[in-house]
PDB file of N, CA and C in Angstrom:
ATOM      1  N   UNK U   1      78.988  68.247 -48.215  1.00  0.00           N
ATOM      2  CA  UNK U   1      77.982  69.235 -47.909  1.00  0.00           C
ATOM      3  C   UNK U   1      78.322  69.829 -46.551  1.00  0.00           C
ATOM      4  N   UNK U   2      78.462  70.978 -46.488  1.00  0.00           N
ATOM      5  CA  UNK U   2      78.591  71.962 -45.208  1.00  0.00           C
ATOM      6  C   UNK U   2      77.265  72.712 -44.391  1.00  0.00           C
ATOM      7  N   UNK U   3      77.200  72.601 -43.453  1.00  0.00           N
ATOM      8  CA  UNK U   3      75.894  73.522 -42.859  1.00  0.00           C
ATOM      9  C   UNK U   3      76.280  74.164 -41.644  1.00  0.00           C
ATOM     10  N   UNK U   4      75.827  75.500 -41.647  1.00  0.00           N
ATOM     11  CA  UNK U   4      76.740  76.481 -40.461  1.00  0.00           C
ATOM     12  C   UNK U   4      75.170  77.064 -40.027  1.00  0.00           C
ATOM     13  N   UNK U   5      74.936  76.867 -38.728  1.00  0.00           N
ATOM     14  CA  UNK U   5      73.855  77.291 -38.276  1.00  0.00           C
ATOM     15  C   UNK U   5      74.257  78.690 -37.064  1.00  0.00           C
ATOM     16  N   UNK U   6      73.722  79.558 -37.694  1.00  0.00           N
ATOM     17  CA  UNK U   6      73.929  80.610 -36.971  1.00  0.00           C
ATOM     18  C   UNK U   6      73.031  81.660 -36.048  1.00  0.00           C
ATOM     19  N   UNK U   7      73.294  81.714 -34.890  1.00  0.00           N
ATOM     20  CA  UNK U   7      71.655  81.825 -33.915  1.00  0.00           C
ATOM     21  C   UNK U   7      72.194  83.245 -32.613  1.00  0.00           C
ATOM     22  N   UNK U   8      71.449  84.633 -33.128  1.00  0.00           N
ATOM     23  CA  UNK U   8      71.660  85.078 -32.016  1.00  0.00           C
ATOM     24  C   UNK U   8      71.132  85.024 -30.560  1.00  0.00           C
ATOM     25  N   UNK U   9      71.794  85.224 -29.481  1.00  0.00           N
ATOM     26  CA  UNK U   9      71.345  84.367 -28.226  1.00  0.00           C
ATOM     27  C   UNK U   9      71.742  85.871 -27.386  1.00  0.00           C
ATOM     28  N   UNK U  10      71.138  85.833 -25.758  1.00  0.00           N
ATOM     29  CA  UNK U  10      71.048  86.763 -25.553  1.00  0.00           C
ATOM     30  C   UNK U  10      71.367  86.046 -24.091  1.00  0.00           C
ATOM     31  N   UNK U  11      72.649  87.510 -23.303  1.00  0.00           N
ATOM     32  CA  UNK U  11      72.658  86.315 -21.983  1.00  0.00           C
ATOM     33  C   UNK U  11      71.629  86.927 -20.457  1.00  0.00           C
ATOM     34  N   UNK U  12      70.934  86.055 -20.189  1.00  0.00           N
ATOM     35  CA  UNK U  12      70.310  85.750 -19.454  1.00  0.00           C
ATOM     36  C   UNK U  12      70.511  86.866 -18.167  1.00  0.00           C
ATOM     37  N   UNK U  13      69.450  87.446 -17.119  1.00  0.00           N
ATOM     38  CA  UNK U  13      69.596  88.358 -16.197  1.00  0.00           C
ATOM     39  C   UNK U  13      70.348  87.319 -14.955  1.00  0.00           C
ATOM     40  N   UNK U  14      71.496  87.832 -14.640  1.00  0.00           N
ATOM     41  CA  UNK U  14      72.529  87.060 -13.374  1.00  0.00           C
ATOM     42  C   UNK U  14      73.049  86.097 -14.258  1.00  0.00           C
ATOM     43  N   UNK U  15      73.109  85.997 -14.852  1.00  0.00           N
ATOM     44  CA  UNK U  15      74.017  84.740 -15.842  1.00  0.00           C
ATOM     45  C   UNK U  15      75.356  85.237 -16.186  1.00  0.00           C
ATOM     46  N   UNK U  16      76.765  84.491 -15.825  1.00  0.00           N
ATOM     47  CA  UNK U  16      77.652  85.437 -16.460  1.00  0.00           C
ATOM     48  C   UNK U  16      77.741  84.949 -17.999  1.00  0.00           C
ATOM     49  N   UNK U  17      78.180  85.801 -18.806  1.00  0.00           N
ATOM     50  CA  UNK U  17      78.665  85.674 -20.044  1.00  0.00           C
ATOM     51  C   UNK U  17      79.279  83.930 -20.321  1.00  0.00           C
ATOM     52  N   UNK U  18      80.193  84.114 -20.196  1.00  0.00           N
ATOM     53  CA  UNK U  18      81.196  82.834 -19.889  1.00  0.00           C
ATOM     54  C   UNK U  18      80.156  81.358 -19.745  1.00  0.00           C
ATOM     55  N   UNK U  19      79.504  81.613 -18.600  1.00  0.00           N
ATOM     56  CA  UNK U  19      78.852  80.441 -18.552  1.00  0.00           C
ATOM     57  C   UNK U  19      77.574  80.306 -19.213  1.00  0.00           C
ATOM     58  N   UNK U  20      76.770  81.186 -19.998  1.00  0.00           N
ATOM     59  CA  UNK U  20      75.677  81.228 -20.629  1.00  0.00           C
ATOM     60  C   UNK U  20      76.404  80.674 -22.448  1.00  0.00           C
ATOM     61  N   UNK U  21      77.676  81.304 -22.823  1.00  0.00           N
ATOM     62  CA  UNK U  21      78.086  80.873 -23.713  1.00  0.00           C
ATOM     63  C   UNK U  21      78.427  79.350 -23.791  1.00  0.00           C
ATOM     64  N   UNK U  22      78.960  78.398 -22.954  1.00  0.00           N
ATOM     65  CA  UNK U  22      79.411  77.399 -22.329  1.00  0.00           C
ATOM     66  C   UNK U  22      77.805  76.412 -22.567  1.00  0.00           C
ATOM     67  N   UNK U  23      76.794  76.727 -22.082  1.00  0.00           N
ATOM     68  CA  UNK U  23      75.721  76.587 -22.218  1.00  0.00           C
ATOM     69  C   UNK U  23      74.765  76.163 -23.304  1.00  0.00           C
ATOM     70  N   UNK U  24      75.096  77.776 -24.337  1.00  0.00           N
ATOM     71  CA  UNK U  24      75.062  77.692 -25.622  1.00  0.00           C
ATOM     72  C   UNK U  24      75.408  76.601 -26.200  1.00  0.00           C
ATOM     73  N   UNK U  25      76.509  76.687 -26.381  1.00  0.00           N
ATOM     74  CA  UNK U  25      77.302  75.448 -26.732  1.00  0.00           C
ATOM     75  C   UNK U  25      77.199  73.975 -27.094  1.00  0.00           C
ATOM     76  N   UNK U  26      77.118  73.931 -25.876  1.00  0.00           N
ATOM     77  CA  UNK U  26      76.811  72.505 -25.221  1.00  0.00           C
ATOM     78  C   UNK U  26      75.282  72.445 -25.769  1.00  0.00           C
ATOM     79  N   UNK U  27      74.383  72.905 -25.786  1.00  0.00           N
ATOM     80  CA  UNK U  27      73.194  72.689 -26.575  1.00  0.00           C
ATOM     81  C   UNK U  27      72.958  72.727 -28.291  1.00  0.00           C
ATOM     82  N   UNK U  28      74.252  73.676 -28.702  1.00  0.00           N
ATOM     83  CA  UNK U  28      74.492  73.315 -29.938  1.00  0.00           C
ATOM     84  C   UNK U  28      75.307  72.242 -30.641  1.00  0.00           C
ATOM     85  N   UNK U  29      76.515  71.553 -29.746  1.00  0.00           N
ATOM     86  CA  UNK U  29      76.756  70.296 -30.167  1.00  0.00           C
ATOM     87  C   UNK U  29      75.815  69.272 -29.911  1.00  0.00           C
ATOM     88  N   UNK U  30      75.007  69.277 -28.904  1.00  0.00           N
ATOM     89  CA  UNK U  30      73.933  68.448 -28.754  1.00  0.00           C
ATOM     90  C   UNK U  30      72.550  68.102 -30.668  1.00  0.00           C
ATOM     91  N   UNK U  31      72.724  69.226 -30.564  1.00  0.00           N
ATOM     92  CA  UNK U  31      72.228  69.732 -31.960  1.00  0.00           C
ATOM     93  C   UNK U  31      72.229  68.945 -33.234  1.00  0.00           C
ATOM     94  N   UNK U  32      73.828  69.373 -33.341  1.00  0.00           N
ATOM     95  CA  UNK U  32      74.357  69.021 -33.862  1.00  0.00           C
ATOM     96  C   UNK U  32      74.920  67.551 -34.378  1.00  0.00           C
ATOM     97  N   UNK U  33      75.219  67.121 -33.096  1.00  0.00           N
ATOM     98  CA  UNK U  33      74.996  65.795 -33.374  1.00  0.00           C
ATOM     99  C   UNK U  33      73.916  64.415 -33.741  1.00  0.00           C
ATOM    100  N   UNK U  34      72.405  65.270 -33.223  1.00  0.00           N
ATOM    101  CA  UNK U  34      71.883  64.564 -33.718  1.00  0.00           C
ATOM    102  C   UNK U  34      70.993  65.018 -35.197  1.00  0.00           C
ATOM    103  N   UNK U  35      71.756  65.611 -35.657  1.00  0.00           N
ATOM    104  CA  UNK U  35      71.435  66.131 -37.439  1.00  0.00           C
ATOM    105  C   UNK U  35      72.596  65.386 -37.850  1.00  0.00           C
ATOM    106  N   UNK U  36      73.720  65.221 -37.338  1.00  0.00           N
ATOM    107  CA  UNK U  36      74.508  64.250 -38.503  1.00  0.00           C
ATOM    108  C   UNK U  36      74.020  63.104 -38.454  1.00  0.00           C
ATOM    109  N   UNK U  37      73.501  62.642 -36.896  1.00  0.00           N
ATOM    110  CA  UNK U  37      72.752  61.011 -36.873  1.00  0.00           C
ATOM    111  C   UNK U  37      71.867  60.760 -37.594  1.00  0.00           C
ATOM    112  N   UNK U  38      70.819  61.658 -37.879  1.00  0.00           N
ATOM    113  CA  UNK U  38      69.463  61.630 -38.486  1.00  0.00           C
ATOM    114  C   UNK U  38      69.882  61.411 -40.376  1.00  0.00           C
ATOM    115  N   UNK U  39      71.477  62.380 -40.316  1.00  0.00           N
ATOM    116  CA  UNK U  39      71.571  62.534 -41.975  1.00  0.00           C
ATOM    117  C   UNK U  39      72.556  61.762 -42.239  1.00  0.00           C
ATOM    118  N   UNK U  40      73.116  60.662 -41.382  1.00  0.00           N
ATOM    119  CA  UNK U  40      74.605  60.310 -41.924  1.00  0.00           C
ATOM    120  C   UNK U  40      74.096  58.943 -43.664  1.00  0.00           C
ATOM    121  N   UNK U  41      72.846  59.121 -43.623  1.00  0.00           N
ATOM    122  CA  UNK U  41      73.091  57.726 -45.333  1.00  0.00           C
ATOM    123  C   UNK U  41      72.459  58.754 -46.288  1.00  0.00           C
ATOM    124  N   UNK U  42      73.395  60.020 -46.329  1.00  0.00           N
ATOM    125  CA  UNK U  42      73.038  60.813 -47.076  1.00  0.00           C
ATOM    126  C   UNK U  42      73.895  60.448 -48.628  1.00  0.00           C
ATOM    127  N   UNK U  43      75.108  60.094 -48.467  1.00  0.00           N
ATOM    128  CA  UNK U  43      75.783  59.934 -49.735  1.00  0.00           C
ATOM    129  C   UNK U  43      76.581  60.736 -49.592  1.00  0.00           C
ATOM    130  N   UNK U  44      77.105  62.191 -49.441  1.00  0.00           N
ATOM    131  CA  UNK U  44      77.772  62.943 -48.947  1.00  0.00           C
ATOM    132  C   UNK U  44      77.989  62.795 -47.288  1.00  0.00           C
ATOM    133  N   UNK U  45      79.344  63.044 -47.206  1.00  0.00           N
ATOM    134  CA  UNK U  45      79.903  63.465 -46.045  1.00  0.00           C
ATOM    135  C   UNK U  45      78.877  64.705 -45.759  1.00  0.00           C
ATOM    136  N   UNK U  46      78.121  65.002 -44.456  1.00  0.00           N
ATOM    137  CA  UNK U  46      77.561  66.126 -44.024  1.00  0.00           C
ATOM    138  C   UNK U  46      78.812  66.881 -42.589  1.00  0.00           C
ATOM    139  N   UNK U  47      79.405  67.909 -42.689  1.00  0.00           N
ATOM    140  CA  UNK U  47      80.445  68.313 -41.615  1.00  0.00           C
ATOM    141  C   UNK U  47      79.730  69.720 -41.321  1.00  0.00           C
ATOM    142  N   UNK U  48      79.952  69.341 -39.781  1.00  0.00           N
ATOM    143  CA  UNK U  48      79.139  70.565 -39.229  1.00  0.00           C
ATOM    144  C   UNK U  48      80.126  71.295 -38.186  1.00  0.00           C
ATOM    145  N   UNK U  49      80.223  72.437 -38.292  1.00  0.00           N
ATOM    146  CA  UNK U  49      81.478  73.154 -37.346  1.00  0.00           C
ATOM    147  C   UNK U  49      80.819  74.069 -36.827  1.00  0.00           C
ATOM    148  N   UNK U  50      80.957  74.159 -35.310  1.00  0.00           N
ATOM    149  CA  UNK U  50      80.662  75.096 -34.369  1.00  0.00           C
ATOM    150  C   UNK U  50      80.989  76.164 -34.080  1.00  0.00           C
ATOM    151  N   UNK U  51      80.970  77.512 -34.304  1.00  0.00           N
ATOM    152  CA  UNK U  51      81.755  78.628 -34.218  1.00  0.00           C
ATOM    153  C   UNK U  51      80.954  80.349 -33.761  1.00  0.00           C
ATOM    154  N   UNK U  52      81.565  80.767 -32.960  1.00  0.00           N
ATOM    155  CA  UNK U  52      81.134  81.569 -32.178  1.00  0.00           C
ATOM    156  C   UNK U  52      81.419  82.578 -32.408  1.00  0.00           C
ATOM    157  N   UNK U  53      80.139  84.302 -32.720  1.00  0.00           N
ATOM    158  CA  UNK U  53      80.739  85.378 -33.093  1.00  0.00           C
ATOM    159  C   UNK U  53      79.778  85.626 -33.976  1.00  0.00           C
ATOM    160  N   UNK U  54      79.725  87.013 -34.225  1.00  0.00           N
ATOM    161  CA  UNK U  54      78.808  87.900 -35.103  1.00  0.00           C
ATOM    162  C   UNK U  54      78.015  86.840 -36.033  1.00  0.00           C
ATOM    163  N   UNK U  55      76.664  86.506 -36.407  1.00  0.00           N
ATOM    164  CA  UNK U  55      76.156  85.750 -37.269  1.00  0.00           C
ATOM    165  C   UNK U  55      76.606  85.763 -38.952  1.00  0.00           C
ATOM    166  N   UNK U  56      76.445  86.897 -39.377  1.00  0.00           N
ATOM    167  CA  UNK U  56      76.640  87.417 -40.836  1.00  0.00           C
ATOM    168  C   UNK U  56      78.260  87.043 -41.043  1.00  0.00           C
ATOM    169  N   UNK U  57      79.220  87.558 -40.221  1.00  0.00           N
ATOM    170  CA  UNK U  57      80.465  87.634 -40.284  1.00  0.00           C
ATOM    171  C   UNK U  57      81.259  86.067 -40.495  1.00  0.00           C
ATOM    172  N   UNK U  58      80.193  85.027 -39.277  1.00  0.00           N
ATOM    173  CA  UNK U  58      80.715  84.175 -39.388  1.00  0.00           C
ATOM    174  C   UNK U  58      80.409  82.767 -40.548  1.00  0.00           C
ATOM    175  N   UNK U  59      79.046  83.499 -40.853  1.00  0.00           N
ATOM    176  CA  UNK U  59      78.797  82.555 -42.255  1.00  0.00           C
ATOM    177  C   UNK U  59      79.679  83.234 -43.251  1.00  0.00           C
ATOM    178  N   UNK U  60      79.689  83.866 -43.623  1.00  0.00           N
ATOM    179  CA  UNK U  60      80.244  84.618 -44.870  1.00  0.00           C
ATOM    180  C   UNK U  60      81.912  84.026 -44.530  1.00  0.00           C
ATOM    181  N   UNK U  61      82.762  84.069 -43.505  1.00  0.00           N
ATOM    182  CA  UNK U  61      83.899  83.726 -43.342  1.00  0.00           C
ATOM    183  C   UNK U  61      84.017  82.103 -43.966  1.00  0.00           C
ATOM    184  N   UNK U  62      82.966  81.611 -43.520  1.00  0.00           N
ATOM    185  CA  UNK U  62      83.175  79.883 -43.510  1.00  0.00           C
ATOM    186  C   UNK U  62      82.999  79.943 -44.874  1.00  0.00           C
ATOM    187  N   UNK U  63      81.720  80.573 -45.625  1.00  0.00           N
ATOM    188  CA  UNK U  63      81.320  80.138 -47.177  1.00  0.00           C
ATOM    189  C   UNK U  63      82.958  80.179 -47.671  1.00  0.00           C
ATOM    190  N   UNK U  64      83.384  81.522 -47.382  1.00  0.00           N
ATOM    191  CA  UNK U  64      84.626  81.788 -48.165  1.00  0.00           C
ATOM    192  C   UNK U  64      85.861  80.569 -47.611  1.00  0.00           C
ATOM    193  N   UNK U  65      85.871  80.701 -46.868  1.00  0.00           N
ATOM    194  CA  UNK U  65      86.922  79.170 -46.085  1.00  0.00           C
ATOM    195  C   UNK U  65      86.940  77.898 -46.688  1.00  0.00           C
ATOM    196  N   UNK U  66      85.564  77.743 -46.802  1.00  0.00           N
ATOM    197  CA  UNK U  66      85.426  76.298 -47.361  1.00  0.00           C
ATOM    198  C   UNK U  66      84.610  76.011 -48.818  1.00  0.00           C
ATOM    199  N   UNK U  67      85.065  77.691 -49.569  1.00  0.00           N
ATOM    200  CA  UNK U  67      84.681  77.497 -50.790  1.00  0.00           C
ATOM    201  C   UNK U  67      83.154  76.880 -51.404  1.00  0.00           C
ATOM    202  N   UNK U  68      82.293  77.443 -50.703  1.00  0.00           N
ATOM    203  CA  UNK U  68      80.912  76.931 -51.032  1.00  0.00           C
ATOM    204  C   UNK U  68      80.302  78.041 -52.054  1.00  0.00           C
ATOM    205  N   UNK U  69      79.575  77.175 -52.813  1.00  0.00           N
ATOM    206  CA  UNK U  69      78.783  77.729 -53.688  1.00  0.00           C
ATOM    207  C   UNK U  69      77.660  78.766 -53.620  1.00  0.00           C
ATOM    208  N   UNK U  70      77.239  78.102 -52.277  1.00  0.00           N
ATOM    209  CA  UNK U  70      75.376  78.301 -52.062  1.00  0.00           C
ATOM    210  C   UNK U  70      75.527  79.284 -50.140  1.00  0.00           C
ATOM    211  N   UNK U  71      74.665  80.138 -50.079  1.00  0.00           N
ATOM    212  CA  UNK U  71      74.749  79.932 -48.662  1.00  0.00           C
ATOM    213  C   UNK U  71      72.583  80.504 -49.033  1.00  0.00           C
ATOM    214  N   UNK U  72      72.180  79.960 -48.022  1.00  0.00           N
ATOM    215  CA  UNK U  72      70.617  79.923 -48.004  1.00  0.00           C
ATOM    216  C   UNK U  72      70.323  80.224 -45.901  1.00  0.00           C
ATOM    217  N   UNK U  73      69.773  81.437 -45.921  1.00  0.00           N
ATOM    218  CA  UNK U  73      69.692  82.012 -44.980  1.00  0.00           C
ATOM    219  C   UNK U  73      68.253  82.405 -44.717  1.00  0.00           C
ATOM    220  N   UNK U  74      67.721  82.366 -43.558  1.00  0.00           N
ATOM    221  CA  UNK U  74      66.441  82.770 -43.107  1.00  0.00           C
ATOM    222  C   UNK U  74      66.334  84.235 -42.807  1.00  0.00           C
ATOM    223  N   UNK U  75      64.624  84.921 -43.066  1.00  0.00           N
ATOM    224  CA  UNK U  75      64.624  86.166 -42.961  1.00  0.00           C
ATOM    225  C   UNK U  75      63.487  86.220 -42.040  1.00  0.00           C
ATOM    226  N   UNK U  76      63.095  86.931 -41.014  1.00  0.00           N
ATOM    227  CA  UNK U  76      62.233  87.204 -40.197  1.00  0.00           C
ATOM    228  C   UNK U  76      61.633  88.587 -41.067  1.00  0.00           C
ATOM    229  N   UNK U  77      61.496  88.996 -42.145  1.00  0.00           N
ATOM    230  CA  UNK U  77      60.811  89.886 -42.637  1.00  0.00           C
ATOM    231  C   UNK U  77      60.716  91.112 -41.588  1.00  0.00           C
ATOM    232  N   UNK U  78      61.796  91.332 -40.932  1.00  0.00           N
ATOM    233  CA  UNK U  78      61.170  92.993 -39.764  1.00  0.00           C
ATOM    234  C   UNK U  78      61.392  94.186 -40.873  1.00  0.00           C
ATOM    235  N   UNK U  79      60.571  95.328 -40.401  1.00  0.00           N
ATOM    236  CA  UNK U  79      60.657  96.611 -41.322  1.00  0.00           C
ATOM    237  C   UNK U  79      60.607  97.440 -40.771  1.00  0.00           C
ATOM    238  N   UNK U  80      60.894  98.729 -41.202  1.00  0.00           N
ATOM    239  CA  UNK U  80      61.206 100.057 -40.783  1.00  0.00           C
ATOM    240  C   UNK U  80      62.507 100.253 -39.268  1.00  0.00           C
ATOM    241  N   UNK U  81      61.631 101.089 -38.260  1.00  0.00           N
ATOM    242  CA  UNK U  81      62.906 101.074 -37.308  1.00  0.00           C
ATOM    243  C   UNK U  81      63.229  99.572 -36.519  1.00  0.00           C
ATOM    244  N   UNK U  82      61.892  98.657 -36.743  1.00  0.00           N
ATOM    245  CA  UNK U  82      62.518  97.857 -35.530  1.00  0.00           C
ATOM    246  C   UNK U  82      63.712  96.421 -36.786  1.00  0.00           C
ATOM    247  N   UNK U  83      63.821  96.712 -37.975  1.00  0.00           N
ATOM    248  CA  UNK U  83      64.856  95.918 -38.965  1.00  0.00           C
ATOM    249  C   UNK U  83      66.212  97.170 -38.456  1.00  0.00           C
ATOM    250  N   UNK U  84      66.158  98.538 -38.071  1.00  0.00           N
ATOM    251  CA  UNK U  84      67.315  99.379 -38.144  1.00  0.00           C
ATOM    252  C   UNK U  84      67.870  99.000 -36.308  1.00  0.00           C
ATOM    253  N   UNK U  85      67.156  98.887 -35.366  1.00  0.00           N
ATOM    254  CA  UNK U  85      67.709  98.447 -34.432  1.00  0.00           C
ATOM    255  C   UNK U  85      68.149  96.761 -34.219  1.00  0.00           C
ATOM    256  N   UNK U  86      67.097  95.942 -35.226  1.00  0.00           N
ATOM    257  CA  UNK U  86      68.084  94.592 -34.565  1.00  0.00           C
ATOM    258  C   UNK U  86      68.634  94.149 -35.592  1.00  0.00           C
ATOM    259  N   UNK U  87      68.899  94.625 -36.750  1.00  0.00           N
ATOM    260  CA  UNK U  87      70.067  94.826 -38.236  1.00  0.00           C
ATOM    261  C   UNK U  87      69.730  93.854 -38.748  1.00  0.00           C
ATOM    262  N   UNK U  88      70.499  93.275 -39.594  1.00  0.00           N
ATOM    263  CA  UNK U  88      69.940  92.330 -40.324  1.00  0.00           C
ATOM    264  C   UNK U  88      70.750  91.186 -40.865  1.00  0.00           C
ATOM    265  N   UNK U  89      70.393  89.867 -40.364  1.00  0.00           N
ATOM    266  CA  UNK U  89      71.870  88.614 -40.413  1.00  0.00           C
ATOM    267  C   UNK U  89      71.857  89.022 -42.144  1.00  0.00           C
ATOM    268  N   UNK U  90      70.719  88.720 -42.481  1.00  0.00           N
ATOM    269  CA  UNK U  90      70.451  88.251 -43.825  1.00  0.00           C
ATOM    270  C   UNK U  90      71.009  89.138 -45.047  1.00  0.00           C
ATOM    271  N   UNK U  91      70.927  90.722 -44.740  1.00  0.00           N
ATOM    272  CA  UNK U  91      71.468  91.916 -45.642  1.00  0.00           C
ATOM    273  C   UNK U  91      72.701  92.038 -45.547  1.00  0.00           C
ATOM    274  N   UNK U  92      73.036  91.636 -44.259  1.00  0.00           N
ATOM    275  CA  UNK U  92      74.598  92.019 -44.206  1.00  0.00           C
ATOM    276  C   UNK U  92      75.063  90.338 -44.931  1.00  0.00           C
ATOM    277  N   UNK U  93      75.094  89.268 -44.917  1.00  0.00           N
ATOM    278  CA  UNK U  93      75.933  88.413 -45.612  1.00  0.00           C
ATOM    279  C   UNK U  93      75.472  88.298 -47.296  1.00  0.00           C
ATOM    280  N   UNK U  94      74.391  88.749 -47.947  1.00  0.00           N
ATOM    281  CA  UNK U  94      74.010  89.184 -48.915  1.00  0.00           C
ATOM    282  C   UNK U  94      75.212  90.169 -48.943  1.00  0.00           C
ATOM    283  N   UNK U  95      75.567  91.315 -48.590  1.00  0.00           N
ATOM    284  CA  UNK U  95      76.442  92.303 -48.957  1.00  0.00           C
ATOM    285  C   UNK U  95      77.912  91.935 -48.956  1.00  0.00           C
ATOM    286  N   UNK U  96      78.034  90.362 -48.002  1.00  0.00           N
ATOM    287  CA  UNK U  96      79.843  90.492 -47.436  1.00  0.00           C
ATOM    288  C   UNK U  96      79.792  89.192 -48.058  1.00  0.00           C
ATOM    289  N   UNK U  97      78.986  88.577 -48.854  1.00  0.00           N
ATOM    290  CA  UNK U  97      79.128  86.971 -49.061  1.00  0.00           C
ATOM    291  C   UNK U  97      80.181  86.591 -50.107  1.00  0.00           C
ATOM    292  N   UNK U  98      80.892  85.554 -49.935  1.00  0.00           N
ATOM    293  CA  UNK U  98      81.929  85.340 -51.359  1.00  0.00           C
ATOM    294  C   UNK U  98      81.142  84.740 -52.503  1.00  0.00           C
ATOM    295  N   UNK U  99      79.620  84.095 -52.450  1.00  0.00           N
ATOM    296  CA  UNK U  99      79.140  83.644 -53.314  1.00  0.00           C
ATOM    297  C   UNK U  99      77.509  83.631 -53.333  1.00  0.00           C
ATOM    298  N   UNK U 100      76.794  82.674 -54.222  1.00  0.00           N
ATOM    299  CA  UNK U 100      74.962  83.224 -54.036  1.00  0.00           C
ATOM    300  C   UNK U 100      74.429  83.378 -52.882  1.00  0.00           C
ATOM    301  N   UNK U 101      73.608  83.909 -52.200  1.00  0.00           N
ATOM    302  CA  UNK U 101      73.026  83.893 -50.864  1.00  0.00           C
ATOM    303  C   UNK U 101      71.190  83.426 -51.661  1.00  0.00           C
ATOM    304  N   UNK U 102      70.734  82.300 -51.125  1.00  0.00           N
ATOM    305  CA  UNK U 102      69.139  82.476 -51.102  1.00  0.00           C
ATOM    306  C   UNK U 102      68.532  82.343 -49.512  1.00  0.00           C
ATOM    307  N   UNK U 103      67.464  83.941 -49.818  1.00  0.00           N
ATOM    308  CA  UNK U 103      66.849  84.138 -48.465  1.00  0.00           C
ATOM    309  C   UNK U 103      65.751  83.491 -48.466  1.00  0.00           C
ATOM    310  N   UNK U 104      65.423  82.945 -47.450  1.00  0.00           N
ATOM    311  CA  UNK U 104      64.106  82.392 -46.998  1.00  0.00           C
ATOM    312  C   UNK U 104      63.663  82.883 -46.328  1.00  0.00           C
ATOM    313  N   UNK U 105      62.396  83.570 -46.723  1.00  0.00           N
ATOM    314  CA  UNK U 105      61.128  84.077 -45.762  1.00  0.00           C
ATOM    315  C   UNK U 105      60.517  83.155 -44.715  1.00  0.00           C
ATOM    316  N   UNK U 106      59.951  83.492 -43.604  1.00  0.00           N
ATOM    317  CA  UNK U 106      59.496  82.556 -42.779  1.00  0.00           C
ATOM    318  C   UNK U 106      58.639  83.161 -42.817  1.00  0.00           C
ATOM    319  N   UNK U 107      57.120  82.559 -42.116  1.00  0.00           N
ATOM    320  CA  UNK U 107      55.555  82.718 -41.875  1.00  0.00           C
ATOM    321  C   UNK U 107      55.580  83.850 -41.603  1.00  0.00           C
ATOM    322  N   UNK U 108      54.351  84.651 -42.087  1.00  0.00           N
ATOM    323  CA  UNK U 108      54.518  86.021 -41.824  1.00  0.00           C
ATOM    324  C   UNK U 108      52.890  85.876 -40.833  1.00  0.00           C
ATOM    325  N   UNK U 109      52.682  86.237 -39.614  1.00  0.00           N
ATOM    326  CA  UNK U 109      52.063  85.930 -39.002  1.00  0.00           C
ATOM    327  C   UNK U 109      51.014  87.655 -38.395  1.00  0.00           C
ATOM    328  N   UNK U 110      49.858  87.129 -38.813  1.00  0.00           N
ATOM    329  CA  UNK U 110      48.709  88.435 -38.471  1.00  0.00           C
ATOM    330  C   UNK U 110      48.722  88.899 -37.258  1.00  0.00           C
ATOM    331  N   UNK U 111      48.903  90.552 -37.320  1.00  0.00           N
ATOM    332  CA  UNK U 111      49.029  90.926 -35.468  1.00  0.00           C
ATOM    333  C   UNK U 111      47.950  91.767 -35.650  1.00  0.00           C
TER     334      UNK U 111
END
């Protein structure tokens, strides 16, 4: 079983690039490691790989890399212009995916 968690991040005012990514990081192997601890008497091997770069681009690369069946992606439901300015992880690997994509809606919350 494969799981590629993909998270856009934004760097910080006076932060350089470099070290906010570095940062990143380091909080996502942190992550990471304790989801394989929590899942390792799963029965399957669970392998989790860290990788940096466009969200959509980089799931869709791995599904196809490592030949997966399934990819299941979260949707923040945005609409009209503010889905056309911050695009969309979820439409674009639906469009570039090598195989099924299921989207998951998250709480849609009253404003």
């Amino acid at each position: 079983m494969g799981a590629i968690e993909a998270r856009q991040t934004e760097i910080a005012n006076g932060l350089a690039a470099a070290e906010h990514g570095q940062s990143a990081l380091t909080r996502a192997k942190g992550e990471a490691d304790k989801i394989l601890a929590e899942h390792k008497n799963l029965g399957n091997p669970l392998n989790v790989e860290l990788v940096q770069g466009p969200a959509a681009s980089v799931i869709t690369h791995a599904a196809e890399k490592n030949g997966h069946d399934l990819i299941a992606v979260g949707a923040h439901g945005h609409r009209g212009v503010r889905r056309l300015l911050l695009g969309s992880v979820a439409e674009s690997t639906i469009r570039h995916s090598p195989c099924s994509v299921l989207v998951v809606h998250g709480e849609h919350h009253a404003k």
